[in-house]
Amino acid sequence: PDLVPSPPSPCGVEHQPEPTDDGESEPTAIDEPLPHGATEPRIAAEPELRVPEHHERECLA
């Protein structure tokens, strides 16, 4: 049973209790959204913006 709850537990359960126990609710929202929300959109936004630019230039040329 440890193998099943291991991956899903540390994903959001560990992050929540860690900052909550310390009494810092601010870092809890910053830690989660920053790595999960900022990292994903940034990585996807970079390639997406670069792809359309190259395609537009190629089509125009």
CSV table of C-alpha atoms in Angstrom, one decimal:
chain,number,residue,atom,x,y,z
A,1,PRO,CA,0.0,0.0,0.0
A,2,ASP,CA,3.0,2.3,0.4
A,3,LEU,CA,3.8,2.3,-3.3
A,4,VAL,CA,0.3,3.5,-4.2
A,5,PRO,CA,-0.1,6.4,-1.8
A,6,SER,CA,3.6,7.4,-2.2
A,7,PRO,CA,3.4,9.2,-5.6
A,8,PRO,CA,0.0,10.9,-5.0
A,9,SER,CA,0.7,11.7,-1.4
A,10,PRO,CA,3.9,13.7,-1.7
A,11,CYS,CA,2.5,15.5,-4.7
A,12,GLY,CA,0.1,17.8,-2.8
A,13,VAL,CA,-0.2,16.2,0.7
A,14,GLU,CA,3.4,16.8,1.8
A,15,HIS,CA,3.5,20.4,0.4
A,16,GLN,CA,0.3,21.4,2.2
A,17,PRO,CA,1.1,19.9,5.7
A,18,GLU,CA,4.7,21.2,5.6
A,19,PRO,CA,4.0,24.9,5.4
A,20,THR,CA,0.7,24.5,7.4
A,21,ASP,CA,2.6,23.0,10.4
A,22,ASP,CA,5.1,25.9,10.4
A,23,GLY,CA,2.1,28.3,10.4
A,24,GLU,CA,3.1,29.9,7.1
A,25,SER,CA,0.1,29.9,4.8
A,26,GLU,CA,1.6,32.4,2.4
A,27,PRO,CA,4.5,30.1,1.3
A,28,THR,CA,2.0,27.3,0.8
A,29,ALA,CA,0.2,29.1,-2.1
A,30,ILE,CA,3.5,30.4,-3.5
A,31,ASP,CA,5.3,27.1,-3.4
A,32,GLU,CA,2.5,25.2,-5.1
A,33,PRO,CA,1.5,27.7,-7.9
A,34,LEU,CA,5.1,28.8,-8.6
A,35,PRO,CA,6.6,25.4,-9.5
A,36,HIS,CA,3.4,23.8,-10.8
A,37,GLY,CA,1.7,26.8,-12.4
A,38,ALA,CA,4.7,29.1,-13.3
A,39,THR,CA,7.0,26.4,-14.5
A,40,GLU,CA,4.4,24.7,-16.8
A,41,PRO,CA,3.1,27.8,-18.5
A,42,ARG,CA,6.6,29.4,-18.8
A,43,ILE,CA,8.0,26.3,-20.6
A,44,ALA,CA,4.9,25.9,-22.8
A,45,ALA,CA,4.7,29.6,-23.5
A,46,GLU,CA,8.3,29.9,-24.6
A,47,PRO,CA,8.2,27.2,-27.3
A,48,GLU,CA,4.7,28.3,-28.4
A,49,LEU,CA,5.8,31.9,-29.0
A,50,ARG,CA,9.0,30.8,-30.7
A,51,VAL,CA,7.1,28.4,-33.0
A,52,PRO,CA,4.6,30.9,-34.4
A,53,GLU,CA,7.4,33.5,-35.0
A,54,HIS,CA,9.4,31.0,-37.0
A,55,HIS,CA,6.4,29.8,-39.0
A,56,GLU,CA,5.3,33.4,-39.7
A,57,ARG,CA,8.7,34.4,-41.0
A,58,GLU,CA,9.0,31.2,-43.1
A,59,CYS,CA,5.5,31.7,-44.6
A,60,LEU,CA,6.3,35.4,-45.4
A,61,ALA,CA,9.7,34.6,-46.8
